[in-house]
Coordinates of C-alpha atoms and ligand atoms in Angstrom, one line a residue:
Chain A
X263 CA -32.0 -1.4 -4.9
X264 CA -29.3 0.9 -6.3
X265 CA -30.5 4.2 -7.6
X266 CA -28.4 6.7 -9.5
X267 CA -30.0 10.2 -9.9
X268 CA -28.8 12.9 -12.3
X269 CA -25.2 12.0 -11.7
X270 CA -22.5 14.4 -12.9
X271 CA -18.8 13.4 -12.6
X272 CA -15.9 15.6 -13.6
X273 CA -12.2 15.1 -14.0
X274 CA -11.0 18.7 -13.4
X275 CA -12.9 20.7 -16.0
X276 CA -13.8 17.6 -18.2
X277 CA -17.3 16.4 -17.6
X278 CA -17.1 12.6 -18.1
X279 CA -20.6 11.8 -16.8
X280 CA -23.2 14.4 -17.8
X281 CA -26.3 13.7 -15.7
X282 CA -27.2 10.0 -15.8
X283 CA -30.0 8.2 -14.0
X284 CA -30.6 4.5 -13.7
X285 CA -31.8 1.8 -11.4
X286 CA -30.6 -1.6 -10.4
X287 CA -33.5 -3.6 -8.9
X288 CA -32.8 -6.3 -6.4
X289 CA -31.6 -9.7 -7.7
X290 CA -31.6 -8.5 -11.3
X291 CA -28.8 -8.4 -13.8
X292 CA -28.5 -4.8 -15.2
X293 CA -26.1 -3.9 -17.8
X294 CA -24.5 -0.6 -19.0
X295 CA -23.2 -0.9 -22.5
X296 CA -21.3 1.7 -24.4
X297 CA -18.2 2.4 -26.5
X298 CA -14.7 3.3 -25.3
X299 CA -14.6 6.4 -23.2
X300 CA -18.4 6.5 -22.8
X301 CA -18.0 6.8 -19.0
X302 CA -18.8 3.3 -17.8
X303 CA -15.8 2.9 -15.6
X304 CA -16.2 6.4 -14.2
X305 CA -19.8 5.4 -13.2
X306 CA -18.6 2.3 -11.5
X307 CA -15.8 4.1 -9.6
X308 CA -18.3 6.7 -8.5
X309 CA -20.7 4.1 -7.1
X310 CA -17.8 2.5 -5.3
X311 CA -16.8 5.8 -3.8
X312 CA -13.4 6.1 -5.5
X313 CA -14.6 9.2 -7.3
X314 CA -16.9 11.8 -5.8
X315 CA -19.8 13.1 -7.9
X316 CA -19.9 16.8 -8.9
X317 CA -23.6 16.7 -8.5
X318 CA -26.4 14.2 -8.3
X319 CA -27.0 11.3 -5.9
X320 CA -26.6 7.6 -5.4
X321 CA -28.9 5.7 -3.2
X322 CA -28.4 2.2 -1.9
X323 CA -31.9 1.2 -0.6
X324 CA -32.7 4.5 1.2
X325 CA -29.2 5.6 2.1
X326 CA -27.3 8.3 0.1
X327 CA -23.9 6.8 -0.5
X328 CA -22.2 9.3 -2.8
X329 CA -20.2 10.8 0.1
X330 CA -19.4 7.5 1.8
X331 CA -15.7 6.5 1.6
X332 CA -15.0 3.4 -0.5
X333 CA -14.1 1.0 2.3
X334 CA -17.5 1.7 3.9
X335 CA -19.3 1.1 0.7
X336 CA -17.8 -2.4 0.6
X337 CA -19.1 -2.9 4.1
X338 CA -22.6 -1.7 3.0
X339 CA -22.7 -4.5 0.5
X340 CA -21.4 -3.2 -2.9
X341 CA -18.3 -5.0 -4.2
X342 CA -16.6 -4.3 -7.4
X343 CA -14.6 -6.5 -9.8
X344 CA -12.7 -3.8 -11.5
X345 CA -11.7 -3.3 -15.1
X346 CA -8.4 -5.0 -16.0
X347 CA -8.9 -7.2 -12.9
X348 CA -6.3 -5.5 -10.7
X349 CA -5.5 -8.6 -8.7
X350 CA -2.6 -8.2 -6.2
X351 CA 0.1 -9.7 -8.3
X352 CA 2.6 -10.3 -5.5
X353 CA 0.2 -12.2 -3.3
X354 CA -1.1 -15.7 -3.5
X355 CA -4.5 -16.6 -5.0
X356 CA -5.9 -17.4 -1.6
X357 CA -4.5 -14.3 0.0
X358 CA -6.2 -12.3 -2.7
X359 CA -9.5 -14.0 -1.9
X360 CA -9.1 -13.3 1.8
X361 CA -8.4 -9.6 1.0
X362 CA -11.8 -9.6 -0.7
X363 CA -13.3 -10.5 2.7
X364 CA -11.3 -7.8 4.5
X365 CA -14.2 -6.0 6.1
X366 CA -15.8 -9.2 7.4
X367 CA -15.2 -10.8 10.8
X368 CA -17.3 -13.9 10.6
X369 CA -14.5 -16.5 10.2
X370 CA -16.7 -19.6 9.6
X371 CA -18.9 -17.8 7.1
X372 CA -15.8 -16.5 5.3
X373 CA -14.5 -20.1 5.0
X374 CA -17.8 -21.2 3.7
X375 CA -17.7 -18.5 1.0
X376 CA -14.2 -19.5 0.2
X377 CA -15.5 -23.1 -0.5
X378 CA -18.2 -21.6 -2.6
X379 CA -15.8 -19.5 -4.7
X380 CA -13.6 -22.6 -5.2
X381 CA -16.7 -24.5 -6.3
X382 CA -17.5 -21.8 -8.9
X383 CA -13.9 -21.6 -10.0
X384 CA -12.2 -24.9 -9.5
X385 CA -9.1 -23.6 -11.3
X386 CA -8.5 -21.2 -8.4
X387 CA -8.5 -24.1 -6.0
X388 CA -5.8 -25.8 -8.0
X389 CA -3.8 -22.7 -8.0
X390 CA -4.5 -21.3 -4.5
X391 CA -0.9 -21.0 -3.6
X392 CA 0.3 -19.5 -6.9
X393 CA 1.2 -15.8 -7.1
X394 CA -1.7 -14.0 -8.6
X395 CA 0.6 -12.2 -11.0
X396 CA 1.5 -15.4 -12.7
X397 CA -2.1 -16.4 -13.5
X398 CA -3.3 -16.3 -17.1
X399 CA -5.7 -13.5 -18.0
X400 CA -8.7 -15.7 -17.7
X401 CA -7.7 -17.0 -14.3
X402 CA -7.0 -13.5 -13.1
X403 CA -10.6 -12.6 -14.2
X404 CA -11.9 -15.5 -12.2
X405 CA -9.8 -14.4 -9.2
X406 CA -11.1 -10.9 -9.4
X407 CA -14.6 -12.1 -9.5
X408 CA -14.0 -14.6 -6.7
X409 CA -12.4 -11.8 -4.6
X410 CA -15.4 -9.5 -5.1
X411 CA -17.7 -12.4 -4.0
X412 CA -15.7 -12.9 -0.8
X413 CA -17.0 -9.5 0.4
X414 CA -20.5 -11.3 0.4
X415 CA -22.0 -8.4 -1.5
X416 CA -25.6 -7.6 -2.1
X417 CA -24.6 -5.9 -5.3
X418 CA -21.7 -6.9 -7.4
X419 CA -20.3 -4.4 -9.9
X420 CA -18.5 -6.1 -12.9
X421 CA -16.5 -3.9 -15.2
X422 CA -15.8 -5.5 -18.5
X423 CA -15.2 -9.1 -17.3
X424 CA -14.9 -10.3 -20.9
X425 CA -12.0 -8.1 -21.8
X426 CA -9.2 -9.9 -23.6
X427 CA -10.7 -13.4 -23.1
X428 CA -11.3 -16.1 -25.8
X429 CA -14.9 -16.6 -26.9
X430 CA -15.1 -19.9 -25.1
X431 CA -13.9 -18.4 -21.8
X432 CA -16.3 -15.4 -22.3
X433 CA -19.2 -17.9 -22.4
X434 CA -17.9 -19.6 -19.2
X435 CA -17.6 -16.3 -17.4
X436 CA -21.1 -15.2 -18.4
X437 CA -22.5 -18.6 -17.2
X438 CA -20.8 -18.0 -13.9
X439 CA -22.2 -14.5 -13.7
X440 CA -25.7 -16.0 -14.1
X441 CA -24.8 -18.5 -11.4
X442 CA -23.8 -15.8 -9.0
X443 CA -27.0 -13.9 -9.8
X444 CA -29.1 -17.0 -9.1
X445 CA -27.4 -17.2 -5.7
X446 CA -29.2 -13.9 -4.9
X447 CA -26.5 -11.4 -5.8
X448 CA -27.6 -8.4 -7.8
X449 CA -25.4 -7.6 -10.7
X450 CA -24.4 -4.4 -12.4
X451 CA -22.5 -5.3 -15.5
X452 CA -20.5 -3.0 -17.7
X453 CA -19.6 -4.4 -21.1
X454 CA -18.4 -3.6 -24.6
X455 CA -19.4 -7.1 -25.6
X456 CA -23.0 -5.9 -26.0
X457 CA -24.4 -9.1 -27.4
X458 CA -23.3 -11.2 -24.4
X459 CA -24.3 -8.6 -21.9
X460 CA -27.8 -8.0 -23.4
X461 CA -28.5 -11.7 -23.6
X462 CA -28.3 -12.2 -19.9
X463 CA -29.6 -8.8 -18.7
X464 CA -33.0 -8.1 -17.2
X465 CA -32.5 -4.4 -17.8
X466 CA -30.0 -2.5 -20.0
X467 CA -28.9 1.1 -20.5
X468 CA -26.8 2.4 -23.4
X469 CA -24.3 5.1 -22.4
X470 CA -22.8 7.5 -25.0
X471 CA -20.2 10.2 -24.0
X472 CA -21.6 10.5 -20.5
X473 CA -25.3 10.3 -21.3
X474 CA -27.8 7.5 -21.3
X475 CA -29.3 7.4 -24.8
X476 CA -31.5 4.3 -24.6
X477 CA -32.8 1.8 -22.1
X478 CA -35.0 -1.3 -22.1
X479 CA -35.0 -4.9 -21.3
X480 CA -32.0 -6.9 -22.6
X481 CA -34.2 -8.5 -25.2
X482 CA -35.7 -5.2 -26.4
X483 CA -32.2 -3.8 -27.0
X484 CA -31.0 -6.9 -28.7
X485 CA -33.8 -6.5 -31.2
X486 CA -33.4 -2.8 -31.7
X487 CA -32.1 -1.8 -35.1
X488 CA -30.1 1.2 -33.7
X489 CA -28.3 -1.1 -31.2
X490 CA -27.7 -3.7 -33.8
X491 CA -26.0 -1.1 -36.1
X492 CA -24.0 0.6 -33.4
X493 CA -23.0 -2.2 -31.1
X494 CA -23.7 -5.6 -32.5
X495 CA -21.9 -5.2 -35.8
X496 CA -24.8 -4.9 -38.2
Chain B
X202 CA 41.8 -9.8 13.6
X203 CA 41.6 -6.0 13.2
X204 CA 39.9 -6.5 9.9
X205 CA 37.3 -8.7 11.7
X206 CA 36.8 -6.0 14.3
X207 CA 36.2 -3.3 11.7
X208 CA 33.9 -5.7 9.8
X209 CA 31.8 -6.4 12.9
X210 CA 31.5 -2.8 13.9
X211 CA 30.6 -2.0 10.3
X212 CA 27.8 -4.5 10.5
X213 CA 26.5 -2.9 13.7
X214 CA 26.6 0.5 12.1
X215 CA 24.9 -1.0 9.1
X216 CA 22.2 -2.5 11.3
X217 CA 21.3 0.9 12.6
X218 CA 21.2 2.2 9.0
X219 CA 19.0 -0.7 8.1
X220 CA 16.5 0.0 10.9
X221 CA 16.3 3.6 9.8
X222 CA 16.1 2.6 6.1
X223 CA 13.0 0.5 6.9
X224 CA 11.1 3.7 7.8
X225 CA 12.0 5.3 4.5
X226 CA 11.4 2.2 2.4
X227 CA 8.0 1.3 4.0
X228 CA 6.7 4.8 3.7
X229 CA 7.9 5.0 0.2
X230 CA 6.4 1.6 -0.7
X231 CA 2.9 2.5 0.7
X232 CA 2.6 6.3 0.6
X233 CA 4.9 6.7 -2.4
X234 CA 6.7 9.6 -0.8
X235 CA 10.1 10.4 0.6
X236 CA 9.7 11.3 4.2
X237 CA 12.7 13.6 4.6
X238 CA 11.8 14.3 8.2
X239 CA 12.4 10.7 9.1
X240 CA 16.0 11.5 10.3
X241 CA 14.6 14.1 12.6
X242 CA 12.3 11.7 14.3
X243 CA 15.5 9.8 15.3
X244 CA 16.6 13.0 16.9
X245 CA 13.4 13.4 18.7
X246 CA 13.6 9.8 19.9
X247 CA 17.1 10.5 21.2
X248 CA 16.1 13.5 23.2
X249 CA 13.0 11.7 24.7
X250 CA 15.2 8.7 25.8
X251 CA 17.8 11.1 27.2
X252 CA 15.4 13.2 29.3
X253 CA 13.4 10.2 30.5
X254 CA 16.6 8.6 31.7
X255 CA 18.6 11.5 33.0
X256 CA 16.0 14.0 34.1
X257 CA 13.1 11.8 35.2
X258 CA 15.3 8.9 36.3
X259 CA 13.2 6.3 34.5
X260 CA 14.9 2.9 34.1
X261 CA 16.5 2.3 30.7
X262 CA 13.8 -0.1 29.4
X263 CA 11.0 2.4 30.3
X264 CA 13.0 5.3 28.8
X265 CA 13.3 3.4 25.5
X266 CA 9.6 2.4 25.5
X267 CA 8.7 6.0 26.2
X268 CA 10.9 7.1 23.3
X269 CA 9.2 4.5 21.0
X270 CA 5.7 5.7 22.0
X271 CA 6.6 9.3 21.5
X272 CA 8.1 8.8 18.1
X273 CA 5.2 6.6 17.0
X274 CA 2.7 9.3 17.9
X275 CA 5.0 12.0 16.4
X276 CA 5.2 10.1 13.1
X277 CA 1.4 9.6 12.9
X278 CA 0.7 13.3 13.8
X279 CA 3.2 14.6 11.2
X280 CA 1.5 12.4 8.5
X281 CA -2.0 13.5 9.5
X282 CA -1.2 17.2 9.7
X283 CA 1.5 17.7 7.0
X284 CA 1.2 14.9 4.4
X285 CA -2.4 13.7 4.4
X286 CA -3.8 17.1 3.1
X287 CA -1.3 16.6 0.1
X288 CA -2.6 13.1 -0.9
X289 CA -3.6 14.5 -4.3
X290 CA -0.7 17.0 -4.7
X291 CA 2.4 16.6 -6.9
X292 CA 5.3 14.6 -5.4
X293 CA 7.4 17.8 -5.5
X294 CA 5.0 19.6 -3.2
X295 CA 5.1 16.6 -0.8
X296 CA 8.9 16.5 -0.9
X297 CA 9.2 20.3 -0.2
X298 CA 6.7 19.8 2.7
X299 CA 8.8 17.0 4.1
X300 CA 11.9 19.1 4.0
X301 CA 9.9 21.8 5.8
X302 CA 8.9 19.4 8.5
X303 CA 12.5 18.4 8.9
X304 CA 13.6 22.0 9.5
X305 CA 10.6 22.5 11.8
X306 CA 11.6 19.6 14.0
X307 CA 15.3 20.6 14.1
X308 CA 14.5 24.2 15.0
X309 CA 11.9 23.2 17.6
X310 CA 14.5 21.0 19.2
X311 CA 17.0 23.9 19.1
X312 CA 14.5 26.2 20.8
X313 CA 13.5 23.7 23.4
X314 CA 16.8 22.0 24.2
X315 CA 19.4 24.5 22.9
X316 CA 21.9 23.8 20.2
X317 CA 24.7 22.6 22.5
X318 CA 25.7 18.9 22.4
X319 CA 24.5 16.8 25.3
X320 CA 26.3 13.6 26.3
X321 CA 24.0 10.6 25.9
X322 CA 24.2 8.2 28.9
X323 CA 25.1 4.5 28.6
X324 CA 21.5 3.4 28.5
X325 CA 22.1 -0.1 27.2
X326 CA 25.3 -1.7 28.4
X327 CA 29.0 -1.2 28.8
X328 CA 31.7 -3.7 28.6
X329 CA 32.6 -6.1 25.9
X330 CA 33.1 -9.7 24.9
X331 CA 36.7 -10.9 24.5
X332 CA 37.4 -13.7 22.1
X333 CA 40.5 -15.6 21.0
X334 CA 42.5 -14.7 24.1
X335 CA 41.6 -11.1 23.9
X336 CA 42.6 -10.7 20.2
X337 CA 39.0 -9.9 19.2
X338 CA 37.0 -7.5 21.3
X339 CA 33.3 -7.1 20.5
X340 CA 31.3 -4.7 22.7
X341 CA 28.0 -5.9 24.0
X342 CA 26.5 -2.8 22.4
X343 CA 27.6 -4.1 19.0
X344 CA 26.0 -7.5 19.7
X345 CA 22.8 -5.9 21.0
X346 CA 22.6 -3.7 17.9
X347 CA 23.0 -6.5 15.4
X348 CA 20.6 -8.8 17.3
X349 CA 18.0 -6.1 17.5
X350 CA 18.3 -5.5 13.8
X351 CA 17.8 -9.3 13.1
X352 CA 14.8 -9.5 15.4
X353 CA 13.2 -6.4 13.8
X354 CA 13.8 -7.8 10.3
X355 CA 12.3 -11.2 11.1
X356 CA 9.4 -9.6 13.0
X357 CA 8.6 -7.1 10.3
X358 CA 8.8 -9.7 7.5
X359 CA 6.4 -12.0 9.4
X360 CA 4.0 -9.1 10.1
X361 CA 4.0 -8.0 6.4
X362 CA 3.6 -11.5 5.0
X363 CA 1.4 -13.3 7.6
X364 CA -1.0 -10.8 9.3
X365 CA -4.2 -9.4 7.9
X366 CA -3.0 -5.8 8.3
X367 CA 0.4 -6.7 6.8
X368 CA -1.3 -8.1 3.7
X369 CA -3.5 -5.1 3.5
X370 CA -0.4 -2.9 3.6
X371 CA 1.1 -4.9 0.7
X372 CA -2.1 -4.5 -1.2
X373 CA -2.0 -0.8 -0.7
X374 CA 1.6 -0.7 -1.9
X375 CA 0.6 -2.4 -5.1
X376 CA -2.7 -0.8 -6.0
X377 CA -4.4 1.7 -3.7
X378 CA -7.6 1.9 -5.7
X379 CA -8.0 -1.9 -5.8
X380 CA -7.2 -2.0 -2.0
X381 CA -10.0 0.4 -1.4
X382 CA -12.3 -1.8 -3.4
X383 CA -11.5 -4.6 -0.9
X384 CA -12.7 -2.4 1.9
X385 CA -9.2 -1.4 3.1
X386 CA -9.0 2.0 4.7
X387 CA -6.0 3.5 2.9
X388 CA -5.6 6.4 5.4
X389 CA -5.5 4.0 8.3
X390 CA -2.9 1.8 6.5
X391 CA -0.7 4.8 5.8
X392 CA -1.0 5.8 9.5
X393 CA 0.1 2.4 10.6
X394 CA 3.1 2.5 8.2
X395 CA 4.2 5.8 9.7
X396 CA 3.7 4.5 13.2
X397 CA 5.9 1.5 12.5
X398 CA 8.6 3.4 10.7
X399 CA 8.7 6.1 13.5
X400 CA 8.7 3.5 16.3
X401 CA 11.7 1.9 14.6
X402 CA 13.3 5.3 14.3
X403 CA 13.2 5.5 18.1
X404 CA 15.0 2.2 18.5
X405 CA 17.6 3.3 16.0
X406 CA 17.9 6.5 18.0
X407 CA 18.8 4.7 21.2
X408 CA 21.3 2.4 19.4
X409 CA 22.8 5.3 17.5
X410 CA 23.1 7.6 20.5
X411 CA 24.6 4.7 22.5
X412 CA 27.3 4.2 19.9
X413 CA 28.0 7.9 19.3
X414 CA 26.9 9.4 22.6
X415 CA 26.4 13.0 21.6
X416 CA 23.0 14.5 21.3
X417 CA 22.2 17.6 19.2
X418 CA 19.2 18.9 17.2
X419 CA 20.8 18.0 13.9
X420 CA 21.9 14.5 15.0
X421 CA 19.4 12.8 12.7
X422 CA 20.4 14.5 9.4
X423 CA 23.5 12.5 8.5
X424 CA 22.3 9.0 9.6
X425 CA 19.0 9.9 7.9
X426 CA 20.7 10.7 4.6
X427 CA 22.9 7.6 4.9
X428 CA 19.9 5.4 5.7
X429 CA 18.0 6.9 2.8
X430 CA 21.0 6.1 0.6
X431 CA 20.9 2.6 2.0
X432 CA 17.3 2.2 1.1
X433 CA 17.9 3.4 -2.4
X434 CA 21.0 1.2 -2.6
X435 CA 19.1 -1.9 -1.7
X436 CA 16.0 -1.0 -3.8
X437 CA 13.5 1.5 -2.3
X438 CA 10.3 -0.2 -1.3
X439 CA 11.9 -3.5 -0.5
X440 CA 12.4 -4.6 3.1
X441 CA 15.2 -7.1 2.4
X442 CA 16.7 -4.3 0.3
X443 CA 16.8 -2.0 3.3
X444 CA 18.6 -4.7 5.3
X445 CA 21.1 -5.4 2.5
X446 CA 21.6 -1.7 1.7
X447 CA 22.1 -0.8 5.3
X448 CA 24.6 -3.5 6.1
X449 CA 26.6 -2.9 2.9
X450 CA 26.7 0.8 3.6
X451 CA 27.8 0.4 7.2
X452 CA 30.5 -2.1 6.3
X453 CA 31.8 0.0 3.3
X454 CA 31.8 3.1 5.5
X455 CA 33.7 1.5 8.3
X456 CA 36.3 -0.3 6.2
X457 CA 36.9 2.9 4.2
X458 CA 37.4 4.8 7.4
X459 CA 39.8 2.2 8.6
X460 CA 41.9 1.5 5.5
X461 CA 41.4 4.5 3.1
X462 CA 40.5 7.8 4.7
X463 CA 38.2 9.0 7.5
X464 CA 37.6 12.3 5.6
X465 CA 36.8 10.6 2.3
X466 CA 34.6 7.9 3.7
X467 CA 31.3 9.7 3.1
X468 CA 32.4 10.6 -0.4
X469 CA 33.3 7.0 -1.2
X470 CA 30.0 5.7 0.3
X471 CA 28.1 8.0 -2.0
X472 CA 30.3 7.2 -5.0
X473 CA 29.5 3.5 -4.5
X474 CA 25.8 4.4 -4.4
X475 CA 26.0 6.3 -7.7
X476 CA 27.9 3.5 -9.4
X477 CA 25.3 0.9 -8.2
X478 CA 22.4 3.1 -9.4
X479 CA 24.1 3.6 -12.8
X480 CA 24.4 -0.1 -13.2
X481 CA 21.0 -1.0 -11.6
X482 CA 18.7 2.0 -11.4
X483 CA 16.2 0.2 -9.2
X484 CA 18.8 -0.7 -6.5
X485 CA 20.2 -4.1 -5.6
X486 CA 16.9 -5.8 -4.8
X487 CA 14.5 -3.3 -6.3
X488 CA 11.7 -4.5 -8.6
X489 CA 11.1 -2.8 -11.9
X490 CA 8.2 -0.4 -11.4
X491 CA 5.2 -2.1 -12.9
X492 CA 4.2 -0.1 -15.9
X493 CA 0.5 0.7 -15.4
X494 CA -1.5 -0.2 -18.5
Ligands
LIG261 N1 -8.3 10.1 -14.5 C1 -8.9 10.7 -15.5 N2 -8.6 12.0 -15.8 C2 -9.2 12.7 -16.8 N3 -10.1 12.1 -17.6 C3 -10.4 10.9 -17.4 C4 -9.9 10.1 -16.4 N4 -10.4 8.8 -16.4 C5 -11.2 8.8 -17.4 N5 -11.3 10.0 -18.0 C6 -12.1 10.4 -19.2 O1 -13.4 10.2 -18.9 C7 -14.1 9.6 -20.0 C8 -14.8 8.3 -19.6 O2 -13.8 7.4 -19.3 P1 -14.2 5.9 -18.7 O3 -13.0 5.2 -18.3 O4 -15.3 6.1 -17.7 O5 -14.8 5.2 -20.0 P2 -15.3 3.7 -20.3 O6 -16.7 3.8 -20.7 O7 -15.0 2.9 -19.1 O8 -14.3 3.3 -21.5 P3 -13.7 1.9 -21.8 O9 -14.7 1.0 -22.4 O10 -12.6 2.2 -22.7 O11 -13.2 1.3 -20.5 C9 -13.1 9.4 -21.1 O12 -13.2 10.5 -22.0 C10 -11.8 9.5 -20.4 O13 -10.8 10.0 -21.2
LIG262 MG1 -13.9 1.3 -18.7

């Protein structure tokens, strides 16, 4: 269980997150939707420890993690697949995947998870020796997700996995997110593609300029008139 | 044959530049800073080897190892105390701090050891190899220097490309934030980078002081600047670039000294650098900075 309480995050004097609270229950898919600049990535980075909150707290189960350094957060079971993928362009696909397992020492388990990632993304197996920088955008997205999975996370943070992908590929990626979730990984999904995100989410929060303005089950928000007008194009 | 002699000794000088340039280039690649005090770590390494050998009577190998250990620790301590607190600061503040550290090391050496020049002992070998009926003479020191450089280059390239820590270093060089999301401790990685660069500086110190056997608190400045030039010349951030830049610089410097002018050699070396950078601003093997989207 991940719990964010009254979180405030600032960049210098600018308050990007203005006191948000939400929960991600175990084995659920929870989504955070919102427009450009709403503060979704800031929230993800703060959970991962790359940014420190100005105030508020973040609990993983019963541990406060808002002051824990990022590499320790990965060890505690939160892995992030960041916005724009950020694969290591000059390293091979397989080396990228092994970097995802950087904090782990269980060699045989790591190899088993590598098999699992290749089973989820057969295209990565075909390209395992290719430099990550030469992959297509869709393949890089698969690599970034596979790399996060290699950390064997309890919770996976996904920041706009559909960005820049064709509708067909978006559907494929969302099916895989459901697969990953059904393997027992809790998912916190940030999306601008509200329709897709809401359709797979157990719980959803709408964030607008640093504040949560609405929440409900995925289905509830899909049916809400306000959401339809603001995020689903009428 | 004399040309060959100058060429080979130029390669040896270039090998030393290359080993020093590695320190600049690795630190730049990973910490994105110019460690101007790197040359002065060479100086420290020279003094440690000197005292270990002459004052404490340690055997050459132990003196060199002691020097490597000392410089490794010195490099890590400098990074922790002087540079780490500036991780979020502007690059200009970091550069000024590095220049400050450089002066601090030079002045400390002056206070501790005096500013007079000491004669560095023949730690490594004397004598030379005679080829072609004595027409070509290559000193053993020259051979040792070139071979050491080759071994370091191969070792470091394997380390960077094949080991888990090496791959983590490359990940940090490319994208620190993403590296942290993998669970890589960036501070530790930067410390390791400084440790390696400074350890190599100690090796460079012994080779350099054996070739030009005089020891003074400012001995690291000029080779430091030349090696920095070599790193930029080859493409800063690139390990093969440091090798290529170092070797070219050493050869150009030596041939200029032999055939054009001893006094003008430094000016010519820097002129070549400026021309290369005008034609190819990222250096010979430098990659275009990836524009962050
Ligand atoms: N490094 C930074 N320095 C200053 N302001 C920042 C920084 N990063 C983000 N911001 C600001 O914080 C606010 C939230 O940005 P954030 O990246 O979290 O939005 P987002 O919801 O992820 O948007 P998008 O959907 O476009 O990715 C924006 O107003 C942005 O300009
Ligand atoms: Mg974002």
